[in-house]
PDB file of C-alpha atoms in Angstrom:
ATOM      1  CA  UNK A  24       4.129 -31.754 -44.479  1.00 70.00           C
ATOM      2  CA  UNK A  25       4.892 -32.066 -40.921  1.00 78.00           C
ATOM      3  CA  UNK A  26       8.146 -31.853 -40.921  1.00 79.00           C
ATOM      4  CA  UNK A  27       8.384 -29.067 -43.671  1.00 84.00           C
ATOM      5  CA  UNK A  28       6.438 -26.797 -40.413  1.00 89.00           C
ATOM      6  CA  UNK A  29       8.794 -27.797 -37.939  1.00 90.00           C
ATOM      7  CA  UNK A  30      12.084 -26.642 -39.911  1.00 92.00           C
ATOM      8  CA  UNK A  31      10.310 -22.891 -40.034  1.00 94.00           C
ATOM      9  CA  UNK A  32      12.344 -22.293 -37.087  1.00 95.00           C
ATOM     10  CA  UNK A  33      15.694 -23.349 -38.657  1.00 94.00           C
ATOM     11  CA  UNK A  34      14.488 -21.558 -42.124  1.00 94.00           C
ATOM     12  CA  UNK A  35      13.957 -17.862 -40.058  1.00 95.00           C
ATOM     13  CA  UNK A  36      17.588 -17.853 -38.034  1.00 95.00           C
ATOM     14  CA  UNK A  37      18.984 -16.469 -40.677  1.00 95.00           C
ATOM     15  CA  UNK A  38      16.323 -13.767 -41.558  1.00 95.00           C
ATOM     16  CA  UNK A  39      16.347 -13.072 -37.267  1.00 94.00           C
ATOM     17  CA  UNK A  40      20.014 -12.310 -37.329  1.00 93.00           C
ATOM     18  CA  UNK A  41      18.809  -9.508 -40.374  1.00 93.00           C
ATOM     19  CA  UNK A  42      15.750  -8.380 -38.076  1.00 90.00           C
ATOM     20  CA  UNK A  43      17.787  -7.809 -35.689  1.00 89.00           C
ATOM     21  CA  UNK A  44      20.662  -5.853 -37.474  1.00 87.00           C
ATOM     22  CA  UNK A  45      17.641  -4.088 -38.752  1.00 88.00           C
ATOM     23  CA  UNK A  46      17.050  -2.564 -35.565  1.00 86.00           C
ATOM     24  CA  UNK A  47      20.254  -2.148 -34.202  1.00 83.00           C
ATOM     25  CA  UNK A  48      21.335  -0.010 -37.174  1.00 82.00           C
ATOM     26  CA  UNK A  49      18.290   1.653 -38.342  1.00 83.00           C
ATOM     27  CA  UNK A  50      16.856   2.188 -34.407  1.00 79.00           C
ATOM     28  CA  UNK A  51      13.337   1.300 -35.809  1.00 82.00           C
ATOM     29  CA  UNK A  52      11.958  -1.231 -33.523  1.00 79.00           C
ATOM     30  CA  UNK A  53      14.639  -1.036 -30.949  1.00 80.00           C
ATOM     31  CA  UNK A  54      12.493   1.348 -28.380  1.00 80.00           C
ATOM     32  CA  UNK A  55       8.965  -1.123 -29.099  1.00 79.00           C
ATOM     33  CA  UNK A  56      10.254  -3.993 -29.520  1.00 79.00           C
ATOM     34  CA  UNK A  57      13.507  -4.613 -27.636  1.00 79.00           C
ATOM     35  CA  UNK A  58      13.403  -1.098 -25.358  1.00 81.00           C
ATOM     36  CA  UNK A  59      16.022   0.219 -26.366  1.00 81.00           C
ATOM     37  CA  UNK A  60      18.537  -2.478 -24.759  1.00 81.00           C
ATOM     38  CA  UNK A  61      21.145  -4.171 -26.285  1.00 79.00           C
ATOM     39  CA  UNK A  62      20.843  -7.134 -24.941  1.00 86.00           C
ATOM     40  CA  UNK A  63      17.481  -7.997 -25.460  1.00 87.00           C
ATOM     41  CA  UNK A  64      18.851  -8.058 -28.968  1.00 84.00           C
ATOM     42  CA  UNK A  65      21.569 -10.505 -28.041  1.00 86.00           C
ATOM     43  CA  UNK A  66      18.588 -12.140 -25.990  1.00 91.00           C
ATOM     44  CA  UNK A  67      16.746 -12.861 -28.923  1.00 89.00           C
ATOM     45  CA  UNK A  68      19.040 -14.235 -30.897  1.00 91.00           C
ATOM     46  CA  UNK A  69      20.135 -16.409 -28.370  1.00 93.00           C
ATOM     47  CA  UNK A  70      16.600 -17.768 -28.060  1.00 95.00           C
ATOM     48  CA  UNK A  71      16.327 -17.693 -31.807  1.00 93.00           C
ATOM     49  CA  UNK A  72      19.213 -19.810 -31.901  1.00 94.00           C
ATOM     50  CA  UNK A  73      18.657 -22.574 -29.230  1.00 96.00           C
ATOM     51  CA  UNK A  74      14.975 -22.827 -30.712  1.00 96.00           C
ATOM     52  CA  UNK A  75      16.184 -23.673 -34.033  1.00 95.00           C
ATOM     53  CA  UNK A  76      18.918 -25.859 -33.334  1.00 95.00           C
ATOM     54  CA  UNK A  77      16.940 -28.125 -30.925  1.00 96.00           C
ATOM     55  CA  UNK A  78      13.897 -28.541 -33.983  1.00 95.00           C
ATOM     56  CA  UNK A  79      16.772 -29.256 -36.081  1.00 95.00           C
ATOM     57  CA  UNK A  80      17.937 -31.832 -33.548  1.00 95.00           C
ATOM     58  CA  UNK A  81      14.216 -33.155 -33.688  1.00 94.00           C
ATOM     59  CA  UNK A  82      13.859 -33.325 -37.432  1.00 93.00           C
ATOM     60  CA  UNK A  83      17.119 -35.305 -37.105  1.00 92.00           C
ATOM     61  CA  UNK A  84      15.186 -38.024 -34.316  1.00 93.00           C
ATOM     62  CA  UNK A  85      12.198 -37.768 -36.522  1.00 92.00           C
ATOM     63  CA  UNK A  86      13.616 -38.751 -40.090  1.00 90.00           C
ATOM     64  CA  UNK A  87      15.418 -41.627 -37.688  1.00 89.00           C
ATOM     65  CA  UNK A  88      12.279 -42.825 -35.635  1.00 91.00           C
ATOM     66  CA  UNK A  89       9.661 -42.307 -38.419  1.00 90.00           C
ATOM     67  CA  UNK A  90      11.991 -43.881 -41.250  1.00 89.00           C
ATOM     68  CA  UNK A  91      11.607 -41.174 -43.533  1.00 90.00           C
ATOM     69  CA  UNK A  92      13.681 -41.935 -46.831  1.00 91.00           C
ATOM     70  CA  UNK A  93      17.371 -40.619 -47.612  1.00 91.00           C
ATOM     71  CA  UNK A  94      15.169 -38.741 -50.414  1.00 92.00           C
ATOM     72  CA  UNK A  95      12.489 -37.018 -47.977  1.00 92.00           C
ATOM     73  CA  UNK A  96      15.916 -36.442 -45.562  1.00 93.00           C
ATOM     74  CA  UNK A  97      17.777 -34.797 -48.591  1.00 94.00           C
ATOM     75  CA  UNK A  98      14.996 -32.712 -50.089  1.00 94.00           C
ATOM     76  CA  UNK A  99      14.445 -31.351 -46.868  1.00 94.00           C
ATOM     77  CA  UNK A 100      18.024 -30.184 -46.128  1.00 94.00           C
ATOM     78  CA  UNK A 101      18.068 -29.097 -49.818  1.00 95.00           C
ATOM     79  CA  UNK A 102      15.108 -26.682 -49.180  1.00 95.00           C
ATOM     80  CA  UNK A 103      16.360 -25.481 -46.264  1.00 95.00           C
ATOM     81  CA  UNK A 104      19.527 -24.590 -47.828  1.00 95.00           C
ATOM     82  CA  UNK A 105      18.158 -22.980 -50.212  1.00 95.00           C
ATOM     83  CA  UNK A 106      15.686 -20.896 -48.512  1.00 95.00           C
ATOM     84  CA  UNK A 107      19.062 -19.695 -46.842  1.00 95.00           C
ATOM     85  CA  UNK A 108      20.724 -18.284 -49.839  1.00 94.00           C
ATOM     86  CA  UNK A 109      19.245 -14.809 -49.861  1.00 95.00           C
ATOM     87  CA  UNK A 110      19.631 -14.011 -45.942  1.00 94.00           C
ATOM     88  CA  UNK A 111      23.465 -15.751 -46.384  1.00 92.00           C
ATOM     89  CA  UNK A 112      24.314 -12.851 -49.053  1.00 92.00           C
ATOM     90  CA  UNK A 113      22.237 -10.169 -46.909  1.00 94.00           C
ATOM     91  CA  UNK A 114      24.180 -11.110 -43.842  1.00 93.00           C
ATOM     92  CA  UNK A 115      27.465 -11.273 -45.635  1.00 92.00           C
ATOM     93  CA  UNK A 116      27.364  -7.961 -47.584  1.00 92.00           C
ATOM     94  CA  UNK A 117      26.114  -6.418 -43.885  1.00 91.00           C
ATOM     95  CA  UNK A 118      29.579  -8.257 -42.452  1.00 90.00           C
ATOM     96  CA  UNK A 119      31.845  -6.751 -45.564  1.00 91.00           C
ATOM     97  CA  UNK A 120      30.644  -3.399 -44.791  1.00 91.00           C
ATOM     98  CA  UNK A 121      30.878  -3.605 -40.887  1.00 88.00           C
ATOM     99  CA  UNK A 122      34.542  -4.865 -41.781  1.00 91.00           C
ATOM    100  CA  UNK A 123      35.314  -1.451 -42.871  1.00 90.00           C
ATOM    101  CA  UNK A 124      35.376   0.563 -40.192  1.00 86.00           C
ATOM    102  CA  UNK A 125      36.817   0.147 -36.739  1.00 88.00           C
ATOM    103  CA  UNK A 126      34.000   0.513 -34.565  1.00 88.00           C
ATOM    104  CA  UNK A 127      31.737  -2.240 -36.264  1.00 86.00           C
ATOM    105  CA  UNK A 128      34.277  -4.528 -37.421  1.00 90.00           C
ATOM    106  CA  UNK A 129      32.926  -6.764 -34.289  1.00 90.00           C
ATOM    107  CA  UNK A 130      29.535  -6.995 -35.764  1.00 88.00           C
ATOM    108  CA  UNK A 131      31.373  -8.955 -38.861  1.00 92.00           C
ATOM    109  CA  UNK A 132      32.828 -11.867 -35.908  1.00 92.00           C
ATOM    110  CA  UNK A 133      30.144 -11.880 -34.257  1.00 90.00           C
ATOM    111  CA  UNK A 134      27.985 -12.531 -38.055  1.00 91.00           C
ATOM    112  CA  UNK A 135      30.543 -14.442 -39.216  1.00 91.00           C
ATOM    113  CA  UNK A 136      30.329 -16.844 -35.875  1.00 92.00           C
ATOM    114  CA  UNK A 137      26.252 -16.718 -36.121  1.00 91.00           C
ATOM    115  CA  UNK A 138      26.651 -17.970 -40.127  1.00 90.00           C
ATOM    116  CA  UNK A 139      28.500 -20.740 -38.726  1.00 91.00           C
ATOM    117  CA  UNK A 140      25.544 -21.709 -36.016  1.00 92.00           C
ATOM    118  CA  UNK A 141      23.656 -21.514 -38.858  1.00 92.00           C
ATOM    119  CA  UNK A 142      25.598 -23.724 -41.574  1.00 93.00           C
ATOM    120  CA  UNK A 143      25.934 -25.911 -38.459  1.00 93.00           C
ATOM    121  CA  UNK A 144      22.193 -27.014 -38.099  1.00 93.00           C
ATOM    122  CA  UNK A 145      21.418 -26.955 -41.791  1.00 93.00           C
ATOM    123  CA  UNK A 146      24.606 -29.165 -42.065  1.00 94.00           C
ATOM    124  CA  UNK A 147      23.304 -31.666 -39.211  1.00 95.00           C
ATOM    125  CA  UNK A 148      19.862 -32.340 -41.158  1.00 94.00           C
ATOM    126  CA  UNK A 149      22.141 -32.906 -44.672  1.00 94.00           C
ATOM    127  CA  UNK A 150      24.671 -34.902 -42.850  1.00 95.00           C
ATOM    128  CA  UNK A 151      21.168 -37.114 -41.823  1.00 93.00           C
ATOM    129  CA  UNK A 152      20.157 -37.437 -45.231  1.00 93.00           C
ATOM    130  CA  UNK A 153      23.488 -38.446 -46.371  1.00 94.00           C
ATOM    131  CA  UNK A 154      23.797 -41.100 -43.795  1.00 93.00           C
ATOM    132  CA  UNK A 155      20.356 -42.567 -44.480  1.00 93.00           C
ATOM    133  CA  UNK A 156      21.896 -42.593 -48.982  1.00 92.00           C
ATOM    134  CA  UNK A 157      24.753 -44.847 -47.015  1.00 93.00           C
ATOM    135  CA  UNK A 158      23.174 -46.808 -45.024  1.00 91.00           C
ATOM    136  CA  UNK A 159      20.744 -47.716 -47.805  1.00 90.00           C
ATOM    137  CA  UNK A 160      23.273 -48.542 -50.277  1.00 89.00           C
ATOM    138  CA  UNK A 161      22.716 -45.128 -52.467  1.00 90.00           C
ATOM    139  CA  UNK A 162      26.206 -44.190 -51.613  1.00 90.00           C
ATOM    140  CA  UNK A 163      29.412 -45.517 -50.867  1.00 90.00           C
ATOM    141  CA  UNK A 164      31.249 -44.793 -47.395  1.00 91.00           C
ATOM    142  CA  UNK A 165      33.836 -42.352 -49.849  1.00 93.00           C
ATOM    143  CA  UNK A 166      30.843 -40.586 -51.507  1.00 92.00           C
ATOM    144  CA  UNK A 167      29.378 -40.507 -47.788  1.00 92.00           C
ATOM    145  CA  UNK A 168      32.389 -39.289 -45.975  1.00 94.00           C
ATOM    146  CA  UNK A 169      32.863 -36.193 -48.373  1.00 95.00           C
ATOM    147  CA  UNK A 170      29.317 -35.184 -48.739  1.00 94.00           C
ATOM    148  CA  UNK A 171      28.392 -35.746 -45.105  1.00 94.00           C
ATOM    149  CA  UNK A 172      31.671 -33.243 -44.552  1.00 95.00           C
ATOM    150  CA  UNK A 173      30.534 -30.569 -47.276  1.00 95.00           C
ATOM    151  CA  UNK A 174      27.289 -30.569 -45.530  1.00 95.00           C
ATOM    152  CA  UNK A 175      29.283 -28.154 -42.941  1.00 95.00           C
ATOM    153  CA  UNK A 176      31.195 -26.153 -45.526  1.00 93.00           C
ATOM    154  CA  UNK A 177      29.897 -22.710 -46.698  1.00 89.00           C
ATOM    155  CA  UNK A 178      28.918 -22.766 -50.254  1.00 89.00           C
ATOM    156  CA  UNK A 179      30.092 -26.196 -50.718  1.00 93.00           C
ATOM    157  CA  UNK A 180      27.363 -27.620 -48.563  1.00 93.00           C
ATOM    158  CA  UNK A 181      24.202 -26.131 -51.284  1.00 94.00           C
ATOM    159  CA  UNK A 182      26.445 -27.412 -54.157  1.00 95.00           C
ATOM    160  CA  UNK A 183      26.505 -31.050 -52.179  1.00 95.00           C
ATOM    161  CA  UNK A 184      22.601 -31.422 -51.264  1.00 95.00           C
ATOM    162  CA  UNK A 185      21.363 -30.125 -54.817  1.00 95.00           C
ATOM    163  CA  UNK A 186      23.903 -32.600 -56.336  1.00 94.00           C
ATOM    164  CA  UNK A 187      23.268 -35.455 -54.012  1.00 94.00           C
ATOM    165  CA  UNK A 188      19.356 -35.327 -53.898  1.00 94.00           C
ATOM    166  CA  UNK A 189      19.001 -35.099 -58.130  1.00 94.00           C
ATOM    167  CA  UNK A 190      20.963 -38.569 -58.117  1.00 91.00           C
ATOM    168  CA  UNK A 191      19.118 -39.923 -55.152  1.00 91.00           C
ATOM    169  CA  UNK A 192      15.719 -38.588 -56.551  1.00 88.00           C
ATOM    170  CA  UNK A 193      16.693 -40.155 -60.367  1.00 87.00           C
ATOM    171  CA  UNK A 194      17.944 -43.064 -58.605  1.00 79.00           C
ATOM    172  CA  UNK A 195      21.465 -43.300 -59.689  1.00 64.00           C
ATOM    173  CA  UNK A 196      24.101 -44.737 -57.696  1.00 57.00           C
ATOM    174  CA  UNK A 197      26.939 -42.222 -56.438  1.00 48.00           C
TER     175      UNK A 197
END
């Protein structure tokens, strides 16, 4: 259970980069919450971001020091992922339409550069999981190579976990 409460920072960065467009584009919040600055924005998502990458770096040390299985690892990831999905499309469609006009067309960079950060912690705790399959003989080093490298590809990576944790889970052999 422990470690499901210390990924709630890595679940929320994606629903903080929405609060946050929230208030830059609707205004409500901006003058309580962030007075009326900018950068306090930028602020908190730079927080938002350090915060979750370094519990994500922690789950990683945990699952290594603690010996959690390559199915606790896995399942993990594969919830995380998941829990993802909705604030992935949000943040997209808000990207698409910032891509249409000049003025905001650097809020869809700047999105598309914060989706990476994202995909990149989510992809560290599935590239964990996938080592611990190897290195306990649930997957070969080919199997291992390519799904420890989807972990870090949009799309491809929730496509990899789901896959990857029903066979580990049923205890097939990749």
């Amino acid at each position: 259970m422990r470690k499901y409460l210390l990924s709630v920072p890595v679940l929320l960065f994606p629903y903080e980069i929405l609060t946050v467009l929230f208030c830059i584009f609707t205004g409500y919040g901006m003058e309580t919450v962030f007075q009326n600055n900018g950068l306090y924005c930028l602020l908190a998502l730079l927080v938002g971001a350090i915060v979750a990458f370094v519990f994500s770096v922690v789950l990683c040390l945990l699952s290594y020091f603690q010996h959690w299985t390559a199915k606790e690892m896995l399942h993990l990831a594969m919830v995380i992922k998941l829990v993802h999905i909705p604030g992935y499309l949000l943040i997209f469609f808000w990207g698409l339409l910032c891509a249409f006009t000049i003025f905001t067309i650097g809020f869809s960079f700047v999105l598309a550069i914060l989706d990476g950060i994202s995909i990149g912690m989510t992809g560290l705790i599935g590239a964990f999981g996938v080592q611990k399959a190897y290195h306990t003989g649930q997957l070969n080093w080919k199997e291992g190579l390519l799904h420890g490298i989807l972990q870090f590809v949009f799309c491809a990576d929730v496509v990899s976990i789901v896959a990857l944790y029903l066979k580990i889970k049923n205890g097939q052999k990749c």
